[in-house]
Coordinates of C-alpha atoms and ligand atoms in Angstrom, one line a residue:
M1 CA 22.4 -31.9 -28.1
A2 CA 22.2 -29.5 -24.8
T3 CA 18.4 -27.4 -24.1
K4 CA 18.4 -23.9 -23.1
L5 CA 15.7 -22.9 -20.5
D6 CA 15.9 -20.0 -18.6
L7 CA 15.4 -21.2 -14.8
V8 CA 15.5 -19.9 -11.3
P9 CA 17.8 -22.2 -9.2
V10 CA 16.1 -24.5 -6.7
G11 CA 18.1 -23.2 -3.8
E12 CA 16.3 -19.7 -4.4
W13 CA 12.8 -20.9 -4.2
G14 CA 12.8 -21.2 -0.9
F15 CA 11.4 -24.4 0.0
F16 CA 13.9 -26.8 0.0
T17 CA 16.4 -27.1 3.2
L18 CA 20.0 -28.6 2.6
P19 CA 21.5 -30.7 3.0
R20 CA 20.1 -32.7 0.7
P21 CA 18.0 -35.0 -0.4
M22 CA 15.1 -32.5 -0.8
V23 CA 12.2 -34.2 0.2
I24 CA 8.5 -33.9 -0.8
A25 CA 6.1 -36.3 1.2
G26 CA 2.3 -37.0 1.2
P27 CA -0.7 -39.1 0.9
C28 CA -1.2 -40.1 -2.7
S29 CA -4.2 -38.9 -2.2
A30 CA -6.1 -36.3 -0.1
E31 CA -9.1 -38.4 1.3
T32 CA -10.3 -36.6 4.1
E33 CA -9.1 -33.6 6.4
E34 CA -8.6 -35.7 9.3
Q35 CA -6.0 -38.1 6.8
V36 CA -4.6 -35.0 5.4
M37 CA -4.3 -33.1 8.9
K38 CA -2.8 -36.2 10.9
T39 CA -0.3 -37.3 7.6
A40 CA 0.8 -33.6 7.2
A41 CA 1.4 -33.4 11.4
G42 CA 3.5 -36.8 11.2
L43 CA 5.7 -36.2 8.4
A44 CA 6.3 -32.0 9.7
A45 CA 7.6 -34.3 13.0
E46 CA 10.2 -36.0 10.8
G47 CA 11.4 -32.7 9.3
I48 CA 9.5 -32.6 5.9
H49 CA 8.5 -29.3 4.7
M50 CA 6.9 -29.7 1.5
L51 CA 3.1 -31.9 1.6
R52 CA 2.1 -33.7 -1.4
A53 CA -1.4 -34.5 -1.8
G54 CA -3.5 -35.6 -5.0
I55 CA -6.6 -33.8 -5.2
W56 CA -7.9 -34.9 -8.8
K57 CA -6.3 -38.5 -9.3
P58 CA -5.8 -40.2 -12.6
R59 CA -7.0 -43.5 -12.4
T60 CA -7.2 -46.4 -14.7
H61 CA -10.7 -47.7 -14.4
P62 CA -13.6 -45.2 -13.5
G63 CA -15.4 -46.2 -10.5
C64 CA -12.2 -45.9 -8.7
F65 CA -11.6 -42.8 -6.3
E66 CA -10.9 -40.3 -8.3
G67 CA -10.0 -38.3 -5.9
I68 CA -11.6 -35.6 -3.3
G69 CA -11.8 -32.3 -5.7
P70 CA -11.3 -28.6 -4.4
E71 CA -12.8 -29.3 -1.4
G72 CA -9.2 -30.8 -0.5
L73 CA -7.8 -27.9 -1.3
K74 CA -9.1 -26.2 2.1
W75 CA -7.3 -28.8 3.8
L76 CA -4.0 -27.9 2.1
R77 CA -4.6 -24.4 3.3
R78 CA -5.2 -26.0 7.2
V79 CA -1.8 -27.5 6.6
K80 CA -0.2 -24.3 5.6
E81 CA -1.6 -22.4 8.2
E82 CA -1.4 -24.6 11.2
L83 CA 1.8 -26.2 10.4
G84 CA 3.8 -24.1 8.3
M85 CA 4.4 -26.5 5.4
F86 CA 4.7 -25.7 1.6
V87 CA 1.9 -27.7 0.0
C88 CA 1.7 -29.1 -3.9
T89 CA -0.6 -31.5 -6.3
E90 CA -1.2 -32.3 -9.8
V91 CA -3.1 -30.8 -12.0
A92 CA -4.1 -32.0 -15.2
G93 CA -5.8 -29.0 -16.9
E94 CA -6.5 -25.6 -16.8
K95 CA -9.5 -25.6 -14.1
H96 CA -7.1 -27.7 -11.7
V97 CA -4.8 -24.7 -12.1
A98 CA -7.6 -21.9 -11.4
E99 CA -8.3 -23.9 -8.2
C100 CA -4.9 -24.1 -7.2
L101 CA -4.2 -20.6 -7.4
K102 CA -6.7 -19.2 -5.9
A103 CA -6.4 -21.6 -3.0
G104 CA -2.9 -20.7 -2.5
V105 CA -1.1 -23.8 -3.6
D106 CA 2.8 -23.7 -3.3
M107 CA 3.8 -25.4 -6.2
V108 CA 2.3 -28.1 -8.7
W109 CA 3.0 -31.2 -11.0
L110 CA 2.4 -32.5 -14.0
G111 CA 2.0 -36.4 -13.9
A112 CA 3.0 -39.1 -16.3
R113 CA -0.1 -39.2 -18.0
T114 CA 0.1 -35.2 -18.6
T115 CA 3.1 -34.5 -20.1
V116 CA 2.5 -37.2 -22.9
N117 CA -0.2 -35.1 -23.9
P118 CA 1.0 -31.5 -25.7
F119 CA -2.6 -30.3 -25.7
L120 CA -3.0 -30.4 -22.0
V121 CA 0.6 -29.2 -21.1
Q122 CA -0.2 -26.2 -23.2
E123 CA -3.1 -25.7 -21.7
I124 CA -1.6 -25.8 -18.3
A125 CA 0.8 -23.6 -19.3
D126 CA -1.4 -21.1 -20.7
A127 CA -3.5 -21.0 -17.4
L128 CA -0.3 -20.4 -16.0
R129 CA 0.9 -17.5 -17.5
G130 CA 1.7 -14.7 -15.3
T131 CA 2.5 -16.5 -12.3
D132 CA 5.7 -17.4 -10.5
I133 CA 4.8 -20.6 -9.1
P134 CA 7.2 -23.7 -9.5
V135 CA 6.0 -26.3 -11.6
L136 CA 7.2 -29.8 -11.4
V137 CA 7.1 -31.9 -14.3
K138 CA 6.7 -35.9 -14.3
N139 CA 8.5 -38.0 -17.0
P140 CA 5.4 -38.9 -19.5
V141 CA 4.6 -42.7 -19.2
N142 CA 6.6 -43.9 -22.5
P143 CA 10.4 -43.5 -22.3
D144 CA 10.9 -40.5 -24.7
I145 CA 12.4 -37.8 -23.7
D146 CA 12.1 -35.5 -26.0
L147 CA 8.1 -35.2 -25.0
W148 CA 9.2 -34.4 -21.4
I149 CA 11.9 -31.7 -22.6
G150 CA 8.7 -30.7 -25.3
A151 CA 6.7 -30.1 -21.8
L152 CA 9.7 -28.0 -20.0
E153 CA 10.0 -25.7 -22.6
R154 CA 6.4 -24.8 -23.0
L155 CA 6.4 -23.8 -19.5
N156 CA 9.2 -22.4 -20.0
R157 CA 8.0 -20.1 -22.8
A158 CA 5.0 -19.1 -21.0
G159 CA 7.3 -17.6 -18.3
I160 CA 8.1 -20.4 -15.8
R161 CA 11.1 -19.9 -14.7
R162 CA 11.1 -22.3 -11.2
L163 CA 11.1 -26.0 -13.1
G164 CA 12.3 -29.2 -12.1
V165 CA 11.5 -33.1 -13.2
I166 CA 10.1 -36.0 -11.1
H167 CA 11.7 -39.3 -12.6
R168 CA 9.0 -42.4 -11.8
G169 CA 10.2 -44.4 -14.7
F170 CA 8.1 -45.9 -17.7
T171 CA 5.1 -47.9 -18.2
T172 CA 6.0 -51.3 -19.7
Y173 CA 4.0 -54.3 -20.8
E174 CA 6.8 -56.7 -19.4
K175 CA 6.3 -58.4 -16.1
I176 CA 8.8 -57.0 -13.6
Q177 CA 9.4 -56.5 -10.2
Y178 CA 8.2 -53.0 -10.0
R179 CA 5.4 -51.2 -10.8
N180 CA 7.5 -49.2 -13.3
T181 CA 10.5 -49.8 -15.7
P182 CA 13.5 -47.4 -14.0
G183 CA 14.8 -46.3 -17.3
W184 CA 17.3 -44.5 -15.6
Q185 CA 19.4 -43.8 -18.4
V186 CA 16.7 -41.4 -19.4
A187 CA 16.8 -39.5 -16.4
V188 CA 20.9 -39.5 -16.6
E189 CA 20.3 -38.4 -20.2
L190 CA 18.2 -35.3 -19.4
R191 CA 20.5 -34.3 -16.5
T192 CA 23.2 -34.3 -19.0
R193 CA 21.0 -32.1 -21.4
I194 CA 19.8 -29.6 -18.5
P195 CA 22.1 -30.3 -16.1
E196 CA 20.6 -27.3 -14.0
L197 CA 17.2 -28.5 -13.8
P198 CA 16.2 -29.9 -10.1
F199 CA 15.6 -33.4 -10.4
F200 CA 13.4 -35.6 -8.0
V201 CA 13.0 -39.1 -8.5
D202 CA 9.7 -40.6 -7.1
P203 CA 10.5 -44.3 -5.9
S204 CA 6.7 -45.2 -4.7
H205 CA 5.6 -45.2 -7.9
M206 CA 8.4 -46.4 -9.7
G207 CA 8.5 -49.4 -7.0
G208 CA 4.8 -49.9 -6.4
K209 CA 5.8 -51.5 -3.3
R210 CA 6.8 -50.2 -0.1
E211 CA 9.5 -52.9 0.1
F212 CA 11.5 -51.3 -2.9
I213 CA 11.2 -47.4 -2.0
A214 CA 14.4 -47.4 0.4
D215 CA 16.8 -49.1 -2.8
I216 CA 15.4 -47.0 -5.4
S217 CA 15.8 -44.1 -3.2
Q218 CA 19.5 -45.1 -2.6
R219 CA 19.7 -45.7 -6.5
A220 CA 18.7 -42.3 -6.7
L221 CA 21.1 -40.5 -4.9
D222 CA 24.1 -42.5 -6.0
L223 CA 23.0 -41.2 -9.2
G224 CA 23.3 -37.6 -8.1
F225 CA 19.5 -36.9 -8.0
E226 CA 18.7 -34.1 -5.7
G227 CA 15.2 -34.6 -4.5
L228 CA 12.4 -37.3 -3.6
M229 CA 8.9 -37.1 -4.3
V230 CA 7.6 -40.2 -1.7
E231 CA 3.9 -41.1 -1.0
S232 CA 3.3 -41.3 2.5
H233 CA -0.1 -41.8 4.9
C234 CA -1.1 -41.9 8.1
N235 CA -2.5 -45.4 7.6
P236 CA -1.1 -46.9 4.5
E237 CA -3.5 -50.2 4.2
C238 CA -6.4 -48.1 4.6
A239 CA -5.5 -45.6 1.6
L240 CA -8.0 -45.5 -1.2
S241 CA -5.3 -45.4 -3.6
D242 CA -1.9 -46.7 -4.2
A243 CA -2.1 -48.6 -0.8
A244 CA 0.2 -50.7 -1.2
Q245 CA 3.4 -47.9 -2.0
Q246 CA 2.9 -45.7 1.1
L247 CA 5.1 -45.7 4.0
T248 CA 3.9 -43.8 7.3
P249 CA 5.3 -40.9 8.4
S250 CA 7.8 -42.7 10.8
E251 CA 8.3 -45.0 8.7
L252 CA 9.5 -42.9 5.9
G253 CA 11.3 -40.7 8.4
K254 CA 13.6 -44.1 9.1
M255 CA 14.0 -44.5 5.3
L256 CA 15.2 -41.2 4.9
S257 CA 17.6 -41.4 8.0
S258 CA 19.3 -44.9 6.7
L259 CA 20.1 -43.4 2.9
I260 CA 23.5 -42.6 2.3
V261 CA 23.8 -39.3 0.6
R262 CA 26.8 -38.8 -1.6
D263 CA 28.5 -35.2 -2.2
K264 CA 28.4 -33.8 -5.7
D265 CA 31.8 -33.7 -6.5
S266 CA 34.9 -33.0 -3.6
D267 CA 38.0 -30.6 -3.5
D268 CA 39.9 -32.7 -1.8
L269 CA 43.3 -32.9 -3.2
S270 CA 43.8 -36.6 -2.8
Y271 CA 40.3 -37.3 -4.2
R272 CA 40.9 -35.2 -6.9
E273 CA 44.3 -36.9 -7.5
G274 CA 42.6 -40.4 -7.5
I275 CA 39.5 -39.8 -9.8
G276 CA 41.9 -38.2 -12.1
A277 CA 44.2 -40.6 -12.7
L278 CA 41.2 -43.2 -13.0
R279 CA 39.6 -41.4 -15.5
S280 CA 42.9 -40.6 -17.9
R281 CA 43.0 -44.5 -17.9
I282 CA 39.7 -44.6 -19.1
D283 CA 39.7 -41.8 -21.3
L284 CA 43.2 -44.0 -22.9
L285 CA 41.1 -47.3 -23.5
D286 CA 38.0 -44.8 -24.9
E287 CA 40.9 -43.8 -27.6
E288 CA 41.9 -47.6 -28.1
L289 CA 38.1 -48.7 -28.3
I290 CA 37.9 -45.8 -31.1
S291 CA 40.6 -47.1 -33.0
L292 CA 39.5 -50.6 -32.6
L293 CA 36.1 -50.2 -33.9
K294 CA 37.3 -48.3 -37.0
S295 CA 39.3 -51.1 -37.9
R296 CA 36.7 -53.4 -37.5
M297 CA 34.1 -50.8 -39.5
D298 CA 37.4 -50.8 -42.4
I299 CA 37.0 -55.0 -42.6
S300 CA 32.8 -54.3 -42.7
A301 CA 34.0 -52.1 -45.7
G302 CA 36.5 -55.0 -47.3
I303 CA 33.4 -57.6 -46.6
G304 CA 30.9 -55.5 -48.2
R305 CA 33.0 -55.1 -51.5
Y306 CA 33.6 -58.9 -51.6
K307 CA 30.4 -60.0 -51.2
K308 CA 28.9 -57.3 -54.0
E309 CA 32.1 -58.6 -56.1
H310 CA 30.4 -62.5 -55.8
N311 CA 26.8 -61.1 -55.9
I312 CA 26.3 -62.5 -51.9
S313 CA 23.6 -61.1 -49.7
I314 CA 24.4 -58.4 -46.7
I315 CA 22.8 -60.6 -44.0
Q316 CA 23.5 -63.8 -42.9
A317 CA 21.9 -65.1 -40.3
A318 CA 23.4 -67.9 -39.2
R319 CA 26.9 -65.9 -38.9
W320 CA 25.7 -63.6 -36.3
D321 CA 23.9 -66.2 -34.9
S322 CA 27.1 -67.7 -33.9
L323 CA 29.4 -64.3 -33.5
M324 CA 26.7 -63.2 -30.9
A325 CA 26.7 -66.8 -29.1
D326 CA 30.7 -66.9 -28.8
V327 CA 30.5 -63.1 -27.4
I328 CA 28.5 -63.9 -25.1
E329 CA 30.4 -67.3 -24.1
K330 CA 33.7 -65.1 -24.1
G331 CA 32.2 -62.1 -22.3
G332 CA 30.4 -63.9 -20.0
E333 CA 33.7 -65.8 -18.7
K334 CA 35.1 -62.2 -17.9
G335 CA 31.9 -60.9 -16.4
L336 CA 30.6 -58.9 -18.7
S337 CA 26.7 -59.1 -18.6
E338 CA 24.7 -60.6 -21.2
K339 CA 22.1 -57.6 -21.5
F340 CA 25.7 -54.8 -22.3
L341 CA 26.9 -57.8 -24.5
R342 CA 23.8 -58.4 -26.4
E343 CA 23.4 -54.3 -26.9
L344 CA 27.0 -53.1 -27.6
F345 CA 27.2 -56.0 -30.1
G346 CA 23.9 -55.3 -31.8
A347 CA 25.0 -51.9 -32.3
I348 CA 28.0 -52.8 -33.8
H349 CA 26.5 -55.1 -36.2
E350 CA 23.6 -52.5 -37.2
E351 CA 26.6 -50.2 -38.5
S352 CA 28.1 -52.9 -40.1
V353 CA 25.3 -53.9 -41.8
D354 CA 25.0 -49.7 -42.6
V355 CA 28.6 -49.7 -44.1
Q356 CA 27.8 -53.1 -46.1
N357 CA 24.2 -51.6 -47.3
R358 CA 26.4 -48.0 -48.5
I359 CA 28.3 -50.3 -50.5
M360 CA 26.0 -52.2 -52.5
E361 CA 24.1 -49.3 -53.1
A362 CA 27.4 -47.0 -54.4
D363 CA 27.3 -47.6 -58.2
Ligands
LIG1 C1 1.0 -39.2 -8.3 O1 2.1 -38.8 -8.1 O2 0.0 -39.2 -7.1 C2 0.5 -40.1 -9.8 C3 -0.5 -40.0 -10.4 O3 1.7 -40.6 -10.4 P1 2.2 -40.7 -11.8 O4 1.8 -39.3 -12.6 O5 3.5 -40.8 -12.1 O6 1.2 -41.5 -12.5
LIG2 MN1 0.2 -42.4 -6.2

């Protein structure tokens, strides 16, 4: 299902220079004037034109550093005036928007904890009405693509046409190596639904640790996302928030130059022939898969009728467990991952149970 937004292409925003990736970088939080100026100067020296810095910080526990507040907007103005950079910050309500507009901030973003809340998103959209400031929307903390799209729609209906998104992964209760679970499939689905939306990935909040930033950034580029928002601090160890995930400007510069930037597509004739041949093989196999699945469901329907005649219930857990164990073993021998097999056969089983249910319910 495609979603239609009325958008100004990112190439016309005037901020980002090609070749991609488009990079936004800067400290998690603006802490002192000196820290902001020093970090920004370091980033400018690495060729970065857009500074991020949190002015109001959404912290989990009260009593942590919750941002310097409007005082920091004066430092961002200095960055603009003295270094010629563009500046952006997070807004989480109408007061923040008013302060940012007054201070001449070039772009704002909605944080993950704001995107989840339609009341706040609407409040921000109303406060932005009549301006043409670009707005980036981070994914909500939970993997709900409609909530994410809903936030974009609210802003777009308020007349914001320079819209983009930032994928920072999703909060999870499970213990994983990253801070957030990437959930790339949600980002890929959003890209499919609204292909013209500029897409940034935030490897800092996704990874939570410096050591993961390069790999996540490369993954983002491999998937075809064109922007990165990365946290950078002149002295990361002393950062007042998110110390473990910030890079110095020169570390960031090195990381960026190590990335392999992939083309979106190619007009090269031999590439087009090669990819065309591979894709037609995939198309043929997909057709075969569809007819195999149809035959399998027909047999499930037969089983449903047979069970109904003999008054037997649909679910037989032992049969399902042994089928799954068998599939995992055979698939594993062929190099298919257990996760993939469980998900695929889980979906097949669910559909098969539905087919049988419909038969049981019919008179
Ligand atoms: C941030 O970018 O500083 C931030 C708070 O991130 P998130 O909204 O992704 O948690
Ligand atoms: Mn942060």
